[in-house]
Coordinates of C-alpha atoms in Angstrom, one line a residue:
M938 CA 5.7 18.5 89.6
A939 CA 6.5 21.6 87.6
L940 CA 10.0 21.4 88.8
S941 CA 10.5 17.8 87.6
S942 CA 9.1 18.5 84.4
K943 CA 11.8 21.0 83.6
L944 CA 14.6 18.5 84.6
P945 CA 14.5 16.3 81.6
H946 CA 14.8 19.6 79.4
A947 CA 17.5 20.9 81.3
S948 CA 19.4 17.8 81.0
V949 CA 18.9 17.7 77.3
M950 CA 20.6 21.2 77.1
M951 CA 23.8 19.9 78.9
I952 CA 26.7 19.6 76.6
R953 CA 27.6 15.9 76.2
P954 CA 29.7 14.0 73.8
S955 CA 28.5 13.0 70.4
A956 CA 29.5 11.6 67.1
H957 CA 30.3 15.3 65.8
N958 CA 31.8 16.5 69.2
P959 CA 33.6 13.7 70.9
G960 CA 34.9 13.7 74.4
W961 CA 38.2 15.3 73.7
S962 CA 36.6 18.2 71.6
L963 CA 34.7 19.2 74.4
L964 CA 37.5 18.8 77.2
L965 CA 40.3 20.3 75.2
P966 CA 39.1 24.0 75.1
I967 CA 38.3 24.0 78.7
V968 CA 41.5 22.3 79.8
T969 CA 43.6 24.7 77.6
L970 CA 41.9 27.7 79.2
V971 CA 42.3 26.5 82.6
V972 CA 46.0 25.7 82.1
L973 CA 46.4 29.2 80.5
I974 CA 45.0 31.0 83.6
V975 CA 47.1 28.8 85.8
A976 CA 50.3 29.6 83.7
E977 CA 49.5 33.3 83.8
I978 CA 49.1 33.2 87.6
F979 CA 52.1 31.3 88.4
K980 CA 54.6 32.1 85.9
P981 CA 57.5 32.1 85.3
F982 CA 58.3 28.6 86.2
P983 CA 60.3 25.7 84.4
G984 CA 58.7 24.7 81.2
V985 CA 56.3 27.5 80.8
T986 CA 57.1 28.2 77.2
A987 CA 56.6 24.6 76.2
V988 CA 53.2 24.5 78.2
L989 CA 52.0 27.8 76.3
A990 CA 53.1 26.6 72.9
A991 CA 51.3 23.3 73.6
I992 CA 48.3 25.6 74.5
V993 CA 48.6 27.4 71.2
V994 CA 48.6 24.0 69.1
A995 CA 45.8 22.6 71.1
G996 CA 43.7 25.8 70.6
V997 CA 44.4 25.7 66.9
V998 CA 43.3 22.0 66.7
S999 CA 40.2 22.6 68.7
A1000 CA 39.2 25.8 67.0
V1001 CA 39.3 24.1 63.6
H1002 CA 37.3 21.2 64.8
H1003 CA 34.5 23.2 66.1
A1004 CA 34.7 25.5 63.0
E1005 CA 34.1 22.2 61.0
V1006 CA 31.2 21.1 62.9
I1007 CA 29.6 24.5 62.4
A1008 CA 30.6 24.5 58.8
H1009 CA 28.9 21.0 58.2
K1010 CA 25.7 22.5 59.5
V1011 CA 25.5 25.5 57.5
G1012 CA 26.6 23.3 54.4
E1013 CA 28.6 24.3 51.4
P1014 CA 30.0 27.0 50.4
F1015 CA 29.3 28.8 53.8
G1016 CA 31.0 25.9 55.6
T1017 CA 34.4 26.7 54.0
L1018 CA 33.8 30.4 54.6
V1019 CA 33.3 29.6 58.3
L1020 CA 36.5 27.5 58.4
A1021 CA 38.4 30.4 56.5
L1022 CA 37.3 32.9 58.9
A1023 CA 38.5 30.8 61.9
V1024 CA 41.7 30.4 60.4
T1025 CA 42.2 34.3 59.6
V1026 CA 41.4 35.2 63.2
I1027 CA 44.0 32.6 64.4
E1028 CA 46.6 33.8 61.9
C1029 CA 45.8 37.6 62.6
S1030 CA 46.4 36.9 66.2
L1031 CA 49.6 35.2 66.0
I1032 CA 51.0 37.7 63.5
I1033 CA 50.0 40.7 65.6
S1034 CA 51.4 39.1 68.8
M1035 CA 54.8 38.6 67.2
M1036 CA 54.8 42.0 66.0
M1037 CA 54.1 43.5 69.3
S1038 CA 56.9 41.6 70.9
G1039 CA 59.4 43.6 68.6
H1040 CA 61.9 40.8 68.2
G1041 CA 63.4 40.1 64.9
D1042 CA 62.3 41.9 61.7
V1043 CA 58.6 42.5 62.4
A1044 CA 58.5 44.5 59.1
T1045 CA 58.6 41.3 57.0
L1046 CA 56.6 39.1 59.2
P1047 CA 53.1 39.6 57.6
R1048 CA 54.5 39.3 54.1
D1049 CA 56.3 36.0 55.1
T1050 CA 53.4 34.5 56.9
V1051 CA 50.9 35.3 54.0
F1052 CA 53.4 34.1 51.4
A1053 CA 54.0 30.8 53.4
G1054 CA 50.1 30.3 53.7
V1055 CA 49.8 30.7 49.8
M1056 CA 52.5 28.4 49.2
I1057 CA 51.4 25.8 51.7
L1058 CA 47.6 25.8 50.4
L1059 CA 48.4 26.1 46.6
T1060 CA 51.0 23.7 46.4
G1061 CA 51.3 21.5 49.5
V1062 CA 47.5 21.1 50.4
I1063 CA 46.4 20.9 46.8
G1064 CA 49.2 18.8 45.9
V1065 CA 48.5 16.2 48.6
C1066 CA 44.6 16.5 47.7
L1067 CA 45.2 15.7 44.1
L1068 CA 47.6 12.9 44.9
A1069 CA 45.4 11.3 47.4
G1070 CA 42.3 11.6 45.4
G1071 CA 43.8 10.6 42.3
R1072 CA 45.5 7.6 43.7
R1073 CA 42.2 6.3 45.1
H1074 CA 39.8 7.4 42.6
H1075 CA 41.8 8.0 39.5
V1076 CA 40.1 11.1 38.0
Q1077 CA 38.0 13.4 40.0
E1078 CA 35.7 16.2 38.9
F1079 CA 34.8 19.9 40.2
K1080 CA 33.2 22.7 39.0
L1081 CA 35.4 24.9 37.0
D1082 CA 33.4 28.2 37.1
G1083 CA 34.0 28.7 40.8
I1084 CA 37.6 27.8 40.8
N1085 CA 38.2 30.3 37.8
A1086 CA 36.6 33.0 39.7
A1087 CA 38.6 32.2 42.9
L1088 CA 41.8 32.1 41.0
G1089 CA 41.1 35.4 39.3
T1090 CA 40.3 37.1 42.6
L1091 CA 43.3 35.5 44.2
A1092 CA 45.6 36.7 41.4
A1093 CA 44.5 40.2 41.9
I1094 CA 44.9 40.2 45.7
L1095 CA 48.4 38.6 45.5
A1096 CA 49.6 41.2 42.9
F1097 CA 48.4 44.0 45.1
T1098 CA 49.9 42.8 48.3
L1099 CA 53.2 40.9 47.3
I1100 CA 54.3 42.1 44.0
L1101 CA 53.3 45.7 43.4
P1102 CA 55.0 47.1 46.4
N1103 CA 58.3 46.4 44.7
F1104 CA 57.6 48.8 41.8
T1105 CA 55.9 51.8 43.3
T1106 CA 57.9 55.0 43.4
T1107 CA 56.5 57.0 46.1
T1108 CA 58.7 55.2 48.5
P1109 CA 61.7 53.2 47.8
G1110 CA 62.0 49.5 48.2
P1111 CA 59.2 46.8 49.0
S1112 CA 57.1 49.1 51.0
Y1113 CA 53.8 51.3 50.5
D1114 CA 53.4 54.7 51.9
R1115 CA 50.6 55.3 54.3
K1116 CA 48.2 56.3 51.6
Q1117 CA 49.0 53.5 49.4
M1118 CA 48.7 51.1 52.3
L1119 CA 45.3 52.3 53.0
F1120 CA 44.2 52.1 49.4
I1121 CA 45.4 48.4 49.1
A1122 CA 43.7 47.5 52.4
I1123 CA 40.5 48.9 51.2
A1124 CA 41.0 47.2 47.6
T1125 CA 41.7 43.9 49.2
L1126 CA 38.6 44.0 51.4
V1127 CA 36.5 44.9 48.4
L1128 CA 37.9 42.0 46.3
F1129 CA 37.2 39.5 49.3
A1130 CA 33.8 41.0 49.9
A1131 CA 33.0 40.6 46.3
F1132 CA 34.2 37.0 46.1
T1133 CA 32.2 36.1 49.3
F1134 CA 29.2 37.5 47.9
F1135 CA 29.6 35.6 44.7
Q1136 CA 30.5 32.3 46.4
T1137 CA 27.5 32.4 49.0
V1138 CA 24.8 34.5 47.4
R1139 CA 25.0 35.1 43.5
H1140 CA 26.6 32.1 42.3
R1141 CA 26.5 29.6 45.2
D1142 CA 25.9 26.7 42.9
Y1143 CA 29.5 27.1 41.4
F1144 CA 30.9 25.8 44.6
L1145 CA 28.7 22.9 45.4
P1146 CA 30.0 19.3 44.5
P1147 CA 29.1 18.5 41.0
G1148 CA 26.1 16.0 40.7
H1149 CA 25.1 16.8 44.2
D1150 CA 22.2 18.5 45.7
E1151 CA 22.7 21.4 47.9
E1152 CA 22.2 19.3 51.0
D1153 CA 25.4 17.8 52.4
T1154 CA 24.5 14.0 51.8
H1155 CA 27.7 12.3 52.8
A1156 CA 27.1 12.5 56.6
D1157 CA 24.2 13.5 58.9
P1158 CA 24.5 17.1 59.9
P1159 CA 25.1 18.0 63.6
S1160 CA 22.3 18.6 65.9
G1161 CA 21.6 22.1 67.1
R1162 CA 22.9 21.2 70.5
D1163 CA 26.3 20.3 68.9
V1164 CA 26.4 23.5 66.9
V1165 CA 25.7 25.7 70.0
A1166 CA 28.4 23.8 71.9
S1167 CA 30.9 24.1 69.1
S1168 CA 30.1 27.9 68.9
V1169 CA 30.8 28.5 72.5
L1170 CA 33.9 26.2 72.4
L1171 CA 35.3 27.8 69.2
L1172 CA 35.3 31.2 71.1
I1173 CA 37.2 29.8 73.9
S1174 CA 39.7 27.9 71.8
L1175 CA 40.2 31.4 69.8
V1176 CA 40.9 33.2 73.0
C1177 CA 43.2 30.4 74.2
V1178 CA 45.3 31.0 70.9
V1179 CA 45.4 34.7 71.1
L1180 CA 46.4 34.7 74.7
G1181 CA 48.9 31.9 74.4
A1182 CA 50.6 33.5 71.2
E1183 CA 50.9 36.7 72.9
T1184 CA 52.9 35.2 75.7
V1185 CA 55.0 32.7 73.9
S1186 CA 55.9 34.6 70.8
P1187 CA 58.7 36.6 72.1
T1188 CA 60.5 33.4 73.3
V1189 CA 59.9 31.3 70.0
E1190 CA 61.3 34.3 67.9
L1191 CA 64.5 34.5 70.2
A1192 CA 65.0 30.8 70.0
L1193 CA 64.9 30.9 66.2
E1194 CA 67.3 33.8 66.1
N1195 CA 69.7 31.8 68.4
V1196 CA 69.8 28.8 66.1
G1197 CA 70.3 31.0 63.0
A1198 CA 67.2 30.1 61.3
P1199 CA 66.3 31.9 57.9
A1200 CA 64.3 35.1 58.3
G1201 CA 61.2 33.7 56.8
T1202 CA 61.1 30.7 59.3
V1203 CA 58.8 32.4 61.7
G1204 CA 56.1 33.1 58.8
I1205 CA 56.5 29.4 57.8
L1206 CA 56.0 28.3 61.5
I1207 CA 52.8 30.4 61.9
A1208 CA 51.4 29.4 58.7
A1209 CA 52.0 25.7 59.3
I1210 CA 50.6 25.6 62.8
V1211 CA 47.4 27.3 61.7
L1212 CA 46.8 25.6 58.4
L1213 CA 47.7 22.1 59.3
P1214 CA 44.4 21.0 60.7
E1215 CA 42.5 22.7 57.8
G1216 CA 44.7 21.0 55.3
V1217 CA 43.9 17.6 57.0
A1218 CA 40.4 18.3 56.6
A1219 CA 40.7 19.1 52.8
V1220 CA 43.0 15.9 52.2
R1221 CA 40.1 13.8 54.0
S1222 CA 37.6 15.4 51.6
A1223 CA 39.6 14.6 48.6
H1224 CA 40.2 11.0 49.9
A1225 CA 36.4 10.6 50.1
N1226 CA 35.9 12.0 46.5
R1227 CA 34.8 15.3 47.7
L1228 CA 37.3 17.4 45.6
Q1229 CA 35.1 20.2 45.4
T1230 CA 35.1 20.8 49.1
S1231 CA 39.2 20.2 49.0
L1232 CA 39.4 23.1 46.5
N1233 CA 36.9 25.3 48.3
L1234 CA 39.0 25.0 51.4
A1235 CA 42.2 25.5 49.8
V1236 CA 41.6 28.3 47.5
G1237 CA 38.8 29.9 49.6
S1238 CA 41.2 29.9 52.6
T1239 CA 43.7 31.5 50.5
I1240 CA 41.6 34.3 49.6
A1241 CA 40.4 34.9 53.1
T1242 CA 43.8 34.6 54.7
I1243 CA 45.0 37.6 52.4
G1244 CA 41.7 39.5 52.1
L1245 CA 41.2 39.7 55.9
T1246 CA 44.8 39.3 57.3
I1247 CA 46.5 42.0 55.2
P1248 CA 43.7 44.7 55.9
T1249 CA 43.9 43.9 59.5
V1250 CA 47.6 44.0 60.0
T1251 CA 47.6 47.2 57.7
L1252 CA 45.2 49.1 59.8
I1253 CA 46.8 48.2 63.1
S1254 CA 50.4 49.1 61.7
L1255 CA 49.0 52.4 60.7
Y1256 CA 47.7 53.0 64.0
K1257 CA 50.7 51.8 65.7
G1258 CA 53.1 53.7 63.5
W1259 CA 54.6 50.2 62.3
S1260 CA 56.5 50.0 58.9
L1261 CA 55.6 47.1 56.7
S1262 CA 57.7 45.6 53.9
M1263 CA 55.2 43.7 51.7
G1264 CA 57.1 43.3 48.5
L1265 CA 58.6 39.7 47.9
P1266 CA 62.3 39.3 46.9
P1267 CA 63.0 38.3 43.4
M1268 CA 63.1 34.4 44.1
G1269 CA 59.7 34.8 46.1
M1270 CA 58.0 36.6 43.1
V1271 CA 59.2 33.9 40.8
L1272 CA 57.8 31.1 43.0
L1273 CA 54.4 32.9 43.4
M1274 CA 54.1 33.4 39.7
V1275 CA 55.0 29.9 38.9
T1276 CA 52.7 28.6 41.5
L1277 CA 49.7 30.7 40.2
F1278 CA 50.5 29.6 36.6
I1279 CA 50.7 25.8 37.5
T1280 CA 47.7 26.1 39.6
S1281 CA 45.7 27.5 36.9
I1282 CA 46.9 24.8 34.4
S1283 CA 46.2 22.0 36.9
L1284 CA 42.7 23.1 37.3
R1285 CA 41.8 24.3 33.8
T1286 CA 39.6 21.4 32.8
G1287 CA 37.4 20.4 35.8
R1288 CA 39.0 17.2 36.0
T1289 CA 42.2 16.1 37.8
S1290 CA 44.3 13.1 38.2
I1291 CA 47.5 11.9 40.0
L1292 CA 50.1 14.0 37.9
P1293 CA 49.1 17.6 38.8
G1294 CA 49.4 16.6 42.6
I1295 CA 53.1 15.4 41.9
V1296 CA 53.9 18.6 40.3
H1297 CA 52.3 20.5 43.0
L1298 CA 54.2 18.7 45.6
V1299 CA 57.5 19.1 44.0
L1300 CA 56.7 22.8 43.8
F1301 CA 56.2 22.8 47.4
A1302 CA 59.4 21.1 48.3
A1303 CA 61.2 23.6 46.1
Y1304 CA 59.7 26.3 48.2
L1305 CA 60.7 24.8 51.5
F1306 CA 64.3 24.0 50.4
L1307 CA 65.0 27.6 48.9
S1308 CA 63.5 29.1 51.9
F1309 CA 66.2 27.4 54.2
V1310 CA 68.9 27.3 51.3
P1311 CA 68.3 30.5 49.5

């Protein structure tokens, strides 16, 4: 009798599909992990690179989905922080894996990836969000205090990491020396930590949708069982991304070199893979008239990406003795400064329409075109 009374409880704790975790989201991390183990045991075999590349993409999609489930449970603005941290772990893993492979110009890979992420988020993702939201809802509102704080923090971090290295005199060129690298890593972490405290503790209300209570009312939150399942599967997905990227990165870099792709293509590819699912989530929120969530995702992810990726890569580079070339070339600096200027103007009033979205998308198209036709 005692044994039978425990059986229902055990069945409740089993991981089962739900509205928040459909069947594909439960199977995909397990399948990718099994395929990764099989590929590692029986490699090399024909098509192993394509299989591993598919594993990386599947791991990214799965990780972001389960991070979204956890984010929905904890609510805003903690939810966007969970998503940003998951994306940052993936991005750091891809960058470090490709740097360890030793192919191509690894000194500029962190710079190219971070710059690509900034441009994708601030011009591409925000542009599509403003366009999609403005087309459906005409005018959308958000809280200006939080966005102003985020843009101010972001501008300082970008200046430290991507612009200032071009003008220091201790070492020539777009590089810091070891002491400067360590200082910038600490300064960037301090700015990220200060913004996170501001966003989640001191002024959390600045990042909540205007006119809404703190509770997420647009959909029922996931159950505790969904959150536990997503937490476990998120870790599995991140492991698949890290191990798959480490194996496939040398082949990808060699293939890009053989076709004569520009030097920054690898960085754009990494950023696009990592940020695409999160970008889709931001666009969905804007389309559902939750522009505050979209902007939290886009700008918050940009801060987290730089605030955590640069210190992580810097510390590993110092340990490994790698050199980093962080300063952007002149064209990149111009695009970055124009992007920050346009973003600050587009988001200066707390109300947006369709026109700023078009401006951001044209700027994004210019970035992509000039990356391939400099």
